[in-house]
mmCIF file of C-alpha atoms in Angstrom:
data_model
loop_
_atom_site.group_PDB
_atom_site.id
_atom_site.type_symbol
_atom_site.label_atom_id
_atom_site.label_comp_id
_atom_site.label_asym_id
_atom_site.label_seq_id
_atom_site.Cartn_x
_atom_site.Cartn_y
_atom_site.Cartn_z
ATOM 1 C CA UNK A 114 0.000 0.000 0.000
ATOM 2 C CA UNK A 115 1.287 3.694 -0.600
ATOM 3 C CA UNK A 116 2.248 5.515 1.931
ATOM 4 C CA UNK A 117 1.462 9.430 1.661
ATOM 5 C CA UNK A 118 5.327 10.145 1.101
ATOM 6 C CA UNK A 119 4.965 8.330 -2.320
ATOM 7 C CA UNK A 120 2.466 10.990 -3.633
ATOM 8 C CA UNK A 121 4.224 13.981 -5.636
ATOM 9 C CA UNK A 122 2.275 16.543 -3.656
ATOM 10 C CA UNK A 123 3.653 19.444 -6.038
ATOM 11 C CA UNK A 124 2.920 17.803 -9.120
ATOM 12 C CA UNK A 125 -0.894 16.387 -8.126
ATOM 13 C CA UNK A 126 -1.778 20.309 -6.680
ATOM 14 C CA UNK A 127 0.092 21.608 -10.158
ATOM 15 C CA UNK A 128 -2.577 19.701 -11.991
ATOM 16 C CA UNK A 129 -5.020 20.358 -9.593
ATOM 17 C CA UNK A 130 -4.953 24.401 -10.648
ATOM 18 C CA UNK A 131 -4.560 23.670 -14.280
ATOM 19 C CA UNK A 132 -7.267 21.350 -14.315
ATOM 20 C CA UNK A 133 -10.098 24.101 -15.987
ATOM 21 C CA UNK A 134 -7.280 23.981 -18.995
ATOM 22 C CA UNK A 135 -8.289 20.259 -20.031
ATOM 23 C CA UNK A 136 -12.230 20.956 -20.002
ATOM 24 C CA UNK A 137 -11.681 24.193 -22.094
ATOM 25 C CA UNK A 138 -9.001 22.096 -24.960
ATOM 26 C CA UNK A 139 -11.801 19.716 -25.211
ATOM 27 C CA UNK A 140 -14.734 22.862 -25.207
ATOM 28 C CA UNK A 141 -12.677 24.710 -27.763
ATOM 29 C CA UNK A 142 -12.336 21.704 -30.315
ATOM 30 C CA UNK A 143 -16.044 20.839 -29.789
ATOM 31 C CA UNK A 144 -17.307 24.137 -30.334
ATOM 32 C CA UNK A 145 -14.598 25.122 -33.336
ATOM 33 C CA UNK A 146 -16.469 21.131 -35.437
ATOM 34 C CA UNK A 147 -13.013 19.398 -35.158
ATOM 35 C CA UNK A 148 -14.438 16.002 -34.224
ATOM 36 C CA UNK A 149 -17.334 16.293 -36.218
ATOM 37 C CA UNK A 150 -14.953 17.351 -39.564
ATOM 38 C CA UNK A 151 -12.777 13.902 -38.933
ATOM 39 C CA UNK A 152 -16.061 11.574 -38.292
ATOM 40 C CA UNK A 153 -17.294 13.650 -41.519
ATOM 41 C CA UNK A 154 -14.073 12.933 -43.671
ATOM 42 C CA UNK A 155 -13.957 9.494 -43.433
ATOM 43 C CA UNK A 156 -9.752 9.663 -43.234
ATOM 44 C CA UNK A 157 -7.056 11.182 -40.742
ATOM 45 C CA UNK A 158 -6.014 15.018 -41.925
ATOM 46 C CA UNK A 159 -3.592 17.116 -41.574
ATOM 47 C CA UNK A 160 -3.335 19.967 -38.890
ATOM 48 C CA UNK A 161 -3.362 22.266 -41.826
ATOM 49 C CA UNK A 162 -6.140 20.644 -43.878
ATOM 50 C CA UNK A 163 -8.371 20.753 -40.502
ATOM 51 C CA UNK A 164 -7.353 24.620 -40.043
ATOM 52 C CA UNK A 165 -8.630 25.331 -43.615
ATOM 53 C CA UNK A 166 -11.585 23.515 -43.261
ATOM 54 C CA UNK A 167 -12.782 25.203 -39.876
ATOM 55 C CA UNK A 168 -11.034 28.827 -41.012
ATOM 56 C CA UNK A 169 -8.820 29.057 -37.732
ATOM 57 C CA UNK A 170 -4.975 29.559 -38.087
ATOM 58 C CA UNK A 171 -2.843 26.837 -38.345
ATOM 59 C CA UNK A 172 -0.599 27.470 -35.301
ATOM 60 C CA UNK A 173 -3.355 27.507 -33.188
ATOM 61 C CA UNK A 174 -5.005 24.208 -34.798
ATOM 62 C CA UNK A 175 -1.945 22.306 -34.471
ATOM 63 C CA UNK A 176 -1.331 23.142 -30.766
ATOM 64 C CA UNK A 177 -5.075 21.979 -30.399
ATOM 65 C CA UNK A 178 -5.168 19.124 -31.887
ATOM 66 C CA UNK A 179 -2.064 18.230 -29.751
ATOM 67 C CA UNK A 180 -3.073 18.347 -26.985
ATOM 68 C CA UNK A 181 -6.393 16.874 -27.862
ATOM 69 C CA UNK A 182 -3.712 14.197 -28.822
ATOM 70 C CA UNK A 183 -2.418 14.098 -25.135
ATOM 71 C CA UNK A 184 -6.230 13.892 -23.835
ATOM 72 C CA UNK A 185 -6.520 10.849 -25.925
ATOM 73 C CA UNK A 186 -9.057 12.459 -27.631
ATOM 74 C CA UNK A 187 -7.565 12.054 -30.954
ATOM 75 C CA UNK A 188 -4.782 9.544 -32.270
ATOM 76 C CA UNK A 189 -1.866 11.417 -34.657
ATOM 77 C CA UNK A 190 0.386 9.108 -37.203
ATOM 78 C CA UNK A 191 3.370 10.633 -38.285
ATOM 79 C CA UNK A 192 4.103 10.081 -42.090
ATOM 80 C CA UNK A 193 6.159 11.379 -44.926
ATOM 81 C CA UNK A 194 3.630 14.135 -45.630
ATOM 82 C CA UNK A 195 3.825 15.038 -41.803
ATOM 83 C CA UNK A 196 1.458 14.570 -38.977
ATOM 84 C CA UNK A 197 -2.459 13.054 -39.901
ATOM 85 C CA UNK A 198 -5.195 13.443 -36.939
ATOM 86 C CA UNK A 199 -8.166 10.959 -36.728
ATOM 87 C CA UNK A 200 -10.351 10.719 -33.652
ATOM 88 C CA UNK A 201 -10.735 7.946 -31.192
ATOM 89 C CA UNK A 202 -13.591 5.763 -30.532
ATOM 90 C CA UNK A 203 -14.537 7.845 -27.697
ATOM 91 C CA UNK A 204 -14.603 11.056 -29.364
ATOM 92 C CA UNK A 205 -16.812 9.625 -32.404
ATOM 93 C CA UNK A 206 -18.857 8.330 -30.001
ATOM 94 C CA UNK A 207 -19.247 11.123 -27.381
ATOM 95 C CA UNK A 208 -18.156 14.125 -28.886
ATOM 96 C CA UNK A 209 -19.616 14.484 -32.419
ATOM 97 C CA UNK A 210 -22.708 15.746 -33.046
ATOM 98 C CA UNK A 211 -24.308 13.177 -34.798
ATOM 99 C CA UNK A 212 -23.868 10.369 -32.807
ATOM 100 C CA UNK A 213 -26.790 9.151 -30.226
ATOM 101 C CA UNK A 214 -24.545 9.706 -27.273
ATOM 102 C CA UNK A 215 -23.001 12.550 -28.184
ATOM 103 C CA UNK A 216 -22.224 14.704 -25.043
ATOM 104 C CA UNK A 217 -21.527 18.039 -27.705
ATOM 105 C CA UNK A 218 -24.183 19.646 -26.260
ATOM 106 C CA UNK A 219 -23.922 19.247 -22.800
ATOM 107 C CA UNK A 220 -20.079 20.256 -23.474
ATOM 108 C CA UNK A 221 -21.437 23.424 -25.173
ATOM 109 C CA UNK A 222 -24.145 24.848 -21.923
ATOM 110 C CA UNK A 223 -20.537 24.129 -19.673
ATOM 111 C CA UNK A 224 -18.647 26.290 -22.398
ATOM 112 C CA UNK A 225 -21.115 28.845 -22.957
ATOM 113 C CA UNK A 226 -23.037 29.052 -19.323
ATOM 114 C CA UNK A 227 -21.507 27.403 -16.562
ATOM 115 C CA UNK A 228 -17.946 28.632 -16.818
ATOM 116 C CA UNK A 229 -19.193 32.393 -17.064
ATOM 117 C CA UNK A 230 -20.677 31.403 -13.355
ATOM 118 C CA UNK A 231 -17.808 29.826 -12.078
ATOM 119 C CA UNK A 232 -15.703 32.294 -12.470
ATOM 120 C CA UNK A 233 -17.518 34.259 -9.743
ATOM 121 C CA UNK A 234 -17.251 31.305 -7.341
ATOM 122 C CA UNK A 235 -15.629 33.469 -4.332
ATOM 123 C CA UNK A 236 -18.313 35.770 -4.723
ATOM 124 C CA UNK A 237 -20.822 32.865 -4.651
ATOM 125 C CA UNK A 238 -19.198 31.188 -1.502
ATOM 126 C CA UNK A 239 -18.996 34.850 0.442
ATOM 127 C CA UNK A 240 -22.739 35.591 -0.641
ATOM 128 C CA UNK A 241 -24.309 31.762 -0.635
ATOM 129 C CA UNK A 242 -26.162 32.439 -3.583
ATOM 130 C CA UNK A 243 -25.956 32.172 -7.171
ATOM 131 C CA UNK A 244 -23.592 34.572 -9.694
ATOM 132 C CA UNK A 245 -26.349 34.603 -12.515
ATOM 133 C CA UNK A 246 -26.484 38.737 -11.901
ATOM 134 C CA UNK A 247 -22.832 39.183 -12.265
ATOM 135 C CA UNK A 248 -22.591 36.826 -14.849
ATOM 136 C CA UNK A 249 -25.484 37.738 -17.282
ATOM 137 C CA UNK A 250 -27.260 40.700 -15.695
ATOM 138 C CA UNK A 251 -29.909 38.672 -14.751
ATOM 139 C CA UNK A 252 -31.694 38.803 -11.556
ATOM 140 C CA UNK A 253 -30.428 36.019 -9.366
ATOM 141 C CA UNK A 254 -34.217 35.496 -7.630
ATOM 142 C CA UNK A 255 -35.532 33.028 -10.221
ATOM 143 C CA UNK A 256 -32.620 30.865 -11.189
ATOM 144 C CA UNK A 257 -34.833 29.462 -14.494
ATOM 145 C CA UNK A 258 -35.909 32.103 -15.285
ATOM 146 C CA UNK A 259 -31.891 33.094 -16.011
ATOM 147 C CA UNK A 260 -31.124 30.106 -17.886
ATOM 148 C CA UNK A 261 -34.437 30.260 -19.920
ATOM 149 C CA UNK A 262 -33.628 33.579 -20.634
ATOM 150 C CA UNK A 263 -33.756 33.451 -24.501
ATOM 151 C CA UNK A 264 -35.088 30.598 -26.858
ATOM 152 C CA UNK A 265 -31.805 29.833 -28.019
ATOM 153 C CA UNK A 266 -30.571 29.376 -24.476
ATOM 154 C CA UNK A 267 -33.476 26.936 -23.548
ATOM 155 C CA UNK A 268 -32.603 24.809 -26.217
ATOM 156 C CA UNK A 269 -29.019 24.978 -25.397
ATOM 157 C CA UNK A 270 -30.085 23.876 -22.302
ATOM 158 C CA UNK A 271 -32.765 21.464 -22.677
ATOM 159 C CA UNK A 272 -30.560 19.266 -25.217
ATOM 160 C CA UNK A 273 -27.594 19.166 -23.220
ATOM 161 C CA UNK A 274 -30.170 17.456 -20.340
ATOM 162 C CA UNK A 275 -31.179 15.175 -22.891
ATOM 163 C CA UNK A 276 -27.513 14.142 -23.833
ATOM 164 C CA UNK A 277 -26.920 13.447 -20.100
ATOM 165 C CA UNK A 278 -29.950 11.356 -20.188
ATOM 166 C CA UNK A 279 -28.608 9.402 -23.113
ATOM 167 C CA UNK A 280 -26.033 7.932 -21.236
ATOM 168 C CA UNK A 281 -26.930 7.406 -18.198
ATOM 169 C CA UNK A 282 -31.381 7.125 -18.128
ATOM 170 C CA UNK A 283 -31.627 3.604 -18.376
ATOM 171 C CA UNK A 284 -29.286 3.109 -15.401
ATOM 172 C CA UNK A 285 -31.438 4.877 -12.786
ATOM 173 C CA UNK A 286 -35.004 3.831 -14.643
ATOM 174 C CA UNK A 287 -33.617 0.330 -14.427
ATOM 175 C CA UNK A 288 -32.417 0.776 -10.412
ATOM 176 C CA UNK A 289 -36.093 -0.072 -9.408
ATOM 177 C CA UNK A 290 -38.292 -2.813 -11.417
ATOM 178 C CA UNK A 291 -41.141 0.102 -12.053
ATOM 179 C CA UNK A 292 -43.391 -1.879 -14.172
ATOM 180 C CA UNK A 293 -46.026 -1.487 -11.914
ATOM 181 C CA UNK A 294 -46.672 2.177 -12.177
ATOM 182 C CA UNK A 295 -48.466 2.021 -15.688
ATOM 183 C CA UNK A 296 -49.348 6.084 -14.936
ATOM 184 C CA UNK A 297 -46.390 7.913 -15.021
ATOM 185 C CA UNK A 298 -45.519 12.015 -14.354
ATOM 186 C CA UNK A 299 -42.008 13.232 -14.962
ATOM 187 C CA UNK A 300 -41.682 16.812 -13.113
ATOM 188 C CA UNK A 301 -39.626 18.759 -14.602
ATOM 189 C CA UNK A 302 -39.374 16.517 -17.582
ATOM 190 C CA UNK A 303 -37.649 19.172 -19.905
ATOM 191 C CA UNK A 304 -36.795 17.451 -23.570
ATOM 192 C CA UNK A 305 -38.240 14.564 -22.584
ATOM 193 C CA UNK A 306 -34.826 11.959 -22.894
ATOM 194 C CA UNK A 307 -35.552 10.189 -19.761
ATOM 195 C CA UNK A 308 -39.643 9.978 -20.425
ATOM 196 C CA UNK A 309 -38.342 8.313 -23.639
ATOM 197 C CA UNK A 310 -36.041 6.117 -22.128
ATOM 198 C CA UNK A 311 -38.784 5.146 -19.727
ATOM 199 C CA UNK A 312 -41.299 4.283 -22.325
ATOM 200 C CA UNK A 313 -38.600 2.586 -23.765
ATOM 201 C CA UNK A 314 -37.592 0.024 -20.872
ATOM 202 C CA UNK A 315 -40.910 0.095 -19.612
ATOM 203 C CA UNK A 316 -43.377 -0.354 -22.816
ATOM 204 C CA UNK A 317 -46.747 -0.695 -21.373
ATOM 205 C CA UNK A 318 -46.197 2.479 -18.982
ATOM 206 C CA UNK A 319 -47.485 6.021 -20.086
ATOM 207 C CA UNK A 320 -44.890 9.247 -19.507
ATOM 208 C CA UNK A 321 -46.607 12.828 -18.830
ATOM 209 C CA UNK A 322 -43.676 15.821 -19.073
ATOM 210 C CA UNK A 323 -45.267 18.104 -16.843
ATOM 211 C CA UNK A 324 -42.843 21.420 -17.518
ATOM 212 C CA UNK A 325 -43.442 25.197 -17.710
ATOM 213 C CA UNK A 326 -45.690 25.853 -21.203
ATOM 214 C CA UNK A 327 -42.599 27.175 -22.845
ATOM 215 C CA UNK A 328 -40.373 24.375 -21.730
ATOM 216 C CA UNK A 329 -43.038 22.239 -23.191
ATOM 217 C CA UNK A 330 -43.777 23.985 -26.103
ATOM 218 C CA UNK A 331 -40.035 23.345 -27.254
ATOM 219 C CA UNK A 332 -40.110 19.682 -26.394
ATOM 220 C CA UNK A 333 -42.727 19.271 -28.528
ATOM 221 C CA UNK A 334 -41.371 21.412 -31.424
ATOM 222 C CA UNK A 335 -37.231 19.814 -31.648
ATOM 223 C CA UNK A 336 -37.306 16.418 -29.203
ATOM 224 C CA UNK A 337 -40.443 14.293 -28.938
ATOM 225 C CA UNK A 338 -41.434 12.862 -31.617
ATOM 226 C CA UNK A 339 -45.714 12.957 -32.444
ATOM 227 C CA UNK A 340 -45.576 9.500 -33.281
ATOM 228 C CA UNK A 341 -44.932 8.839 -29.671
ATOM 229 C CA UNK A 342 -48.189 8.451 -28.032
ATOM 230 C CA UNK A 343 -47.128 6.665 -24.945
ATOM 231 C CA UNK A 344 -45.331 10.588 -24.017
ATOM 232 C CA UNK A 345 -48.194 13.159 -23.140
ATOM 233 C CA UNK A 346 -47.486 17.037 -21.783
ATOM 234 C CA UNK A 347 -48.615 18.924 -19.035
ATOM 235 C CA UNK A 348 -48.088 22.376 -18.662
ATOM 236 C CA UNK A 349 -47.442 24.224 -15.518
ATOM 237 C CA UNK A 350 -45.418 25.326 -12.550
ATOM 238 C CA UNK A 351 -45.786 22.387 -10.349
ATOM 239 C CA UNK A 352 -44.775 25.449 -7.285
ATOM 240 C CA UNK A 353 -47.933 26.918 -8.328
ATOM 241 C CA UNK A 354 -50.724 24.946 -9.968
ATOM 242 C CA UNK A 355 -52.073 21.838 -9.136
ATOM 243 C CA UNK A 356 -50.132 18.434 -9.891
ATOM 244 C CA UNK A 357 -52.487 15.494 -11.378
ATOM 245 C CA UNK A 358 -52.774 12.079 -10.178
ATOM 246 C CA UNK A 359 -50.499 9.739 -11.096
ATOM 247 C CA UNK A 360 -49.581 5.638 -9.607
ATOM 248 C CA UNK A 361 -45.342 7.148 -9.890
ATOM 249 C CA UNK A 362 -43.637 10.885 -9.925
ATOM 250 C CA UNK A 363 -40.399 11.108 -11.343
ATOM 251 C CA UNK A 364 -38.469 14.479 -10.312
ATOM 252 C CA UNK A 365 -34.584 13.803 -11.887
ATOM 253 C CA UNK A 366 -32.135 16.317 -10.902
ATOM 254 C CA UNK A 367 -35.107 18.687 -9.782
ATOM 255 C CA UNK A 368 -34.293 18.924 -5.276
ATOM 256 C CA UNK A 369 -31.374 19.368 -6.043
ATOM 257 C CA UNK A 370 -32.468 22.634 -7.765
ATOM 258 C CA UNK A 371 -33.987 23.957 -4.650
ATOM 259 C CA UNK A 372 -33.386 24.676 -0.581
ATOM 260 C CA UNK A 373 -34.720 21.973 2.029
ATOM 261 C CA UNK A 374 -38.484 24.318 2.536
ATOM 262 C CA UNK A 375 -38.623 24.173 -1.142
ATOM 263 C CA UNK A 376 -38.230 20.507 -1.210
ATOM 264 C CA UNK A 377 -40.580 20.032 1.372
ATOM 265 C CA UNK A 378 -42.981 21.732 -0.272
ATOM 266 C CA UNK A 379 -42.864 19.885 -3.421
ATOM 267 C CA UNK A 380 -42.791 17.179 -1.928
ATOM 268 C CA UNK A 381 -46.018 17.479 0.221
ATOM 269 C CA UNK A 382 -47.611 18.185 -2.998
ATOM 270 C CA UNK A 383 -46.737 15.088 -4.973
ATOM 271 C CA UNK A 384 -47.510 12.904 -1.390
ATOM 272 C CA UNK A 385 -51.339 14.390 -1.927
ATOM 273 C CA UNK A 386 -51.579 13.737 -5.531
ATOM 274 C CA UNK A 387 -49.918 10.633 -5.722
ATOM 275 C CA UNK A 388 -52.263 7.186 -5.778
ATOM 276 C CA UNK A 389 -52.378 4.847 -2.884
ATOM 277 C CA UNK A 390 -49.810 2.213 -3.571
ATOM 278 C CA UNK A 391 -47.844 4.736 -5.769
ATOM 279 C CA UNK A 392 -44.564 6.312 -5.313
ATOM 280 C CA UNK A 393 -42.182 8.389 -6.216
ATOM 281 C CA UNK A 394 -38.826 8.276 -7.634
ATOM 282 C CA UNK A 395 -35.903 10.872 -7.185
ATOM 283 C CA UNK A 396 -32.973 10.476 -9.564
ATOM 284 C CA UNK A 397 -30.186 12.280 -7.698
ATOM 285 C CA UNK A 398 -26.083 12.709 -7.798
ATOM 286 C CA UNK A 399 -25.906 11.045 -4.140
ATOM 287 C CA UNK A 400 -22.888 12.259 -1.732
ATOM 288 C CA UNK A 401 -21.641 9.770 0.699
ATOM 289 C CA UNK A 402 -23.302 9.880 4.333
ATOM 290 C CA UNK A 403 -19.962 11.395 5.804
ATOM 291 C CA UNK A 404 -19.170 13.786 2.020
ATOM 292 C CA UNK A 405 -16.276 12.524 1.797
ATOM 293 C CA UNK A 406 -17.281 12.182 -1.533
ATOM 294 C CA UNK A 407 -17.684 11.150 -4.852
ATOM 295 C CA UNK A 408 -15.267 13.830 -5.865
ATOM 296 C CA UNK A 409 -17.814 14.291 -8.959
ATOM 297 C CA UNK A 410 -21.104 15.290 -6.676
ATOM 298 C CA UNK A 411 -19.052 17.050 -4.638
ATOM 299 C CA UNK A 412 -18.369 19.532 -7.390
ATOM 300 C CA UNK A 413 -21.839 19.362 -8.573
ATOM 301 C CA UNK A 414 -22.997 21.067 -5.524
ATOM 302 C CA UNK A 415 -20.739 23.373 -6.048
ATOM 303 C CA UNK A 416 -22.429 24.342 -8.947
ATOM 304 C CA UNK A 417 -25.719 24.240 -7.459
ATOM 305 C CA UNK A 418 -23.994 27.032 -5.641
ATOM 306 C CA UNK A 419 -23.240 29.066 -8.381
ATOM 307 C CA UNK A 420 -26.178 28.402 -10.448
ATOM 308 C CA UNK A 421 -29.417 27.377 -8.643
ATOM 309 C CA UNK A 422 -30.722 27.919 -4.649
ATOM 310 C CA UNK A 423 -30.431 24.406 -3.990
ATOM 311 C CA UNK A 424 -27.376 21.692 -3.111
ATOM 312 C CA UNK A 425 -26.570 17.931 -3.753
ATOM 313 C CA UNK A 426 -27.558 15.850 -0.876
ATOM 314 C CA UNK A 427 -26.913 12.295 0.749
ATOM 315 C CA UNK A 428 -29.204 9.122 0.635
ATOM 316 C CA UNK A 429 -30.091 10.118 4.473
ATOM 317 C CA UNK A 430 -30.925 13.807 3.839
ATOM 318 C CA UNK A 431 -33.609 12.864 0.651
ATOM 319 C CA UNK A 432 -34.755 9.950 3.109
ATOM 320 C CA UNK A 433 -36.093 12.273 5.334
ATOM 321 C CA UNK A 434 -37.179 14.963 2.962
ATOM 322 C CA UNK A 435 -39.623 11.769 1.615
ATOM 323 C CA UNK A 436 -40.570 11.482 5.374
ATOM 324 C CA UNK A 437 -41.676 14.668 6.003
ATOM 325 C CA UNK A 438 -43.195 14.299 3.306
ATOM 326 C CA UNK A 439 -45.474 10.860 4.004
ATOM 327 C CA UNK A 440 -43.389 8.603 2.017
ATOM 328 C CA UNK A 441 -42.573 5.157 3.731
ATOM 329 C CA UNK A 442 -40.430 2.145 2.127
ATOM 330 C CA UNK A 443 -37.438 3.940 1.195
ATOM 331 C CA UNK A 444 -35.072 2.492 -1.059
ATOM 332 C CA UNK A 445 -31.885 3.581 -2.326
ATOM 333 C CA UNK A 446 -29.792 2.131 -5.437
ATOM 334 C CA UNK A 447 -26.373 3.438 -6.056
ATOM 335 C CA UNK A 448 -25.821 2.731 -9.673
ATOM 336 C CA UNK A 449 -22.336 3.277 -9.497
ATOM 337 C CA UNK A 450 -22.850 5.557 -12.520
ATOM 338 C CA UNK A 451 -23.169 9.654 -12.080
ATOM 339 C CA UNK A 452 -27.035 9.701 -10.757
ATOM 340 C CA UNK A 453 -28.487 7.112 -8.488
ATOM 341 C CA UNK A 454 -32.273 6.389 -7.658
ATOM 342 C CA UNK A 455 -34.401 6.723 -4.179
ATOM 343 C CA UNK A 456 -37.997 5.606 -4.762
ATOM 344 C CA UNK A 457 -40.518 6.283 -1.418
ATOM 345 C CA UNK A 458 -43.888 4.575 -1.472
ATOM 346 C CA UNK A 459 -47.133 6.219 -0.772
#
């Protein structure tokens, strides 16, 4: 076993500070089409080639796709006529647009939203609230509001949720056999990824997205399809207007939006509405009991710092949120995966 005197302290707290510079090589060749260009091409190119294709310079794209090289994010063969790029597996799979898992989206909110928060993270820590007014101008109050703020920004957003859901929805849908619940309500259901995925793994169920009307409105317009009939929509804000009955409520990545009395709240409605018999399933990033950890939610509540009123939470702190709220027979699946599943019976 290592000993703490085998670490290289220096080196791990070097790469520790630097550490924003290998999200923003991978933003940067994302956003400028480079992995999409060498899917599209069919062959490895050359640094230049790629420049002249994407109209960037060519010192720039060759110091790029280096150290997209050194991210294993793209493979380089030296020959005769000089250095020839070609993706890897992962990036074709991930990081191009037009693949069903592609995380370019997701990559592109992070790029284009997230960072421009972050980088008022003192402020956020002094204050305990979120940076959208320094960031955008925006009025901090109504955290949606902010990053609904144009059409073009809800989309951005509501297809990089989607892309999340692409890779890991059937993980937490599958943590709990839910065949049962035939009646289905996903709060909060934005582009409607996971009420596919549910209809998906669970054919004989029926998926409402219950979302604000504009929310909905896009859904409709650029992600569900109208040949699927097992997905309906409800509009509304399910703060302020009534939530229907329903046999299960899903609400993924929705507490951890808001503050404990908000939660409560939200809660107490869905307990009312909810069937006898029925439930309700959160789909959360869960921290360990002591947080100590995972690294990964850790910094995810961090961000709810910076961009939302709310916080990641353990299994025990949702546990008793679902208490307070009437629930009984909680169970909690980690899936080992980034989100894990608590359902609480009614």
């Amino acid at each position: 076993m290592s000993s703490t005197e085998d670490l290289d302290y220096p080196q791990i707290i070097l790469q520790y500070s630097s550490g924003f510079l290998v999200s923003k090589v991978m933003f940067t060749a994302c956003e400028l089409g480079v992995f999409d260009l060498l899917l599209e091409s069919g062959e490895p190119l050359s640094s230049d080639a790629i420049a002249m294709h994407l109209g960037t310079s060519t010192t720039g794209m060759e110091r790029l796709l280096d150290a997209c090289v050194g991210l294993k994010l793209l493979t380089v063969e030296l020959t005769q006529e000089g250095a020839l790029y070609r993706n890897t597996e992962i990036s074709n799979i991930y990081l191009t647009k037009s693949s069903p898992k592609s995380q370019y989206h997701i990559m592109m909110y992070y790029s284009n939203a997230v960072y421009l928060c972050w980088h008022y993270l003192a402020d956020a820590v002094r204050e305990g609230r979120n940076q959208y007014e320094r960031a955008f101008g925006i009025s901090s109050k109504d955290p949606f509001g902010a990053m609904y703020r144009s059409e073009e920004e809800m989309l951005k957003f509501m297809a990089g949720q989607n892309s999340v859901w692409s890779i890991c929805g059937r993980d937490v849908l599958a943590a709990f056999d839910l065949s049962p619940f035939s009646q289905i309500y996903d709060l909060g259901g934005g582009g409607g990824a996971l009420a596919q995925e549910c209809v998906s793994l669970y054919p004989n169920s029926t998926v409402t997205i219950y979302d604000l009307s504009e929310v909905v409105k896009m859904a409709k317009e650029q992600f569900v399809p109208p040949e699927e009939h097992r997905i309906a929509f409800h509009e509304g804000d399910f703060f302020n207007d009534s939530i229907p009955e329903a046999e299960l409520y899903i609400l993924s990545k929705i507490l951890h939006d808001w503050d404990d009395d908000k939660c409560r709240q939200l809660l107490a409605k869905v307990y009312k509405a909810c069937k006898p018999g029925g439930g309700v399933l959160l789909v959360e990033s869960l921290l360990n009991e002591d947080k100590s950890g995972p690294l990964d939610t850790q910094l995810y509540s961090m961000n709810m710092l910076v961009q939302t009123e709310g916080k990641e939470r353990t299994a025990r702190e949702y546990s008793k949120l679902l208490e307070a709220a009437g629930f009984g027979e909680i169970q909690v699946k980690r899936t080992g995966k980034l989100y894990d599943a608590v359902l609480g019976k009614k």
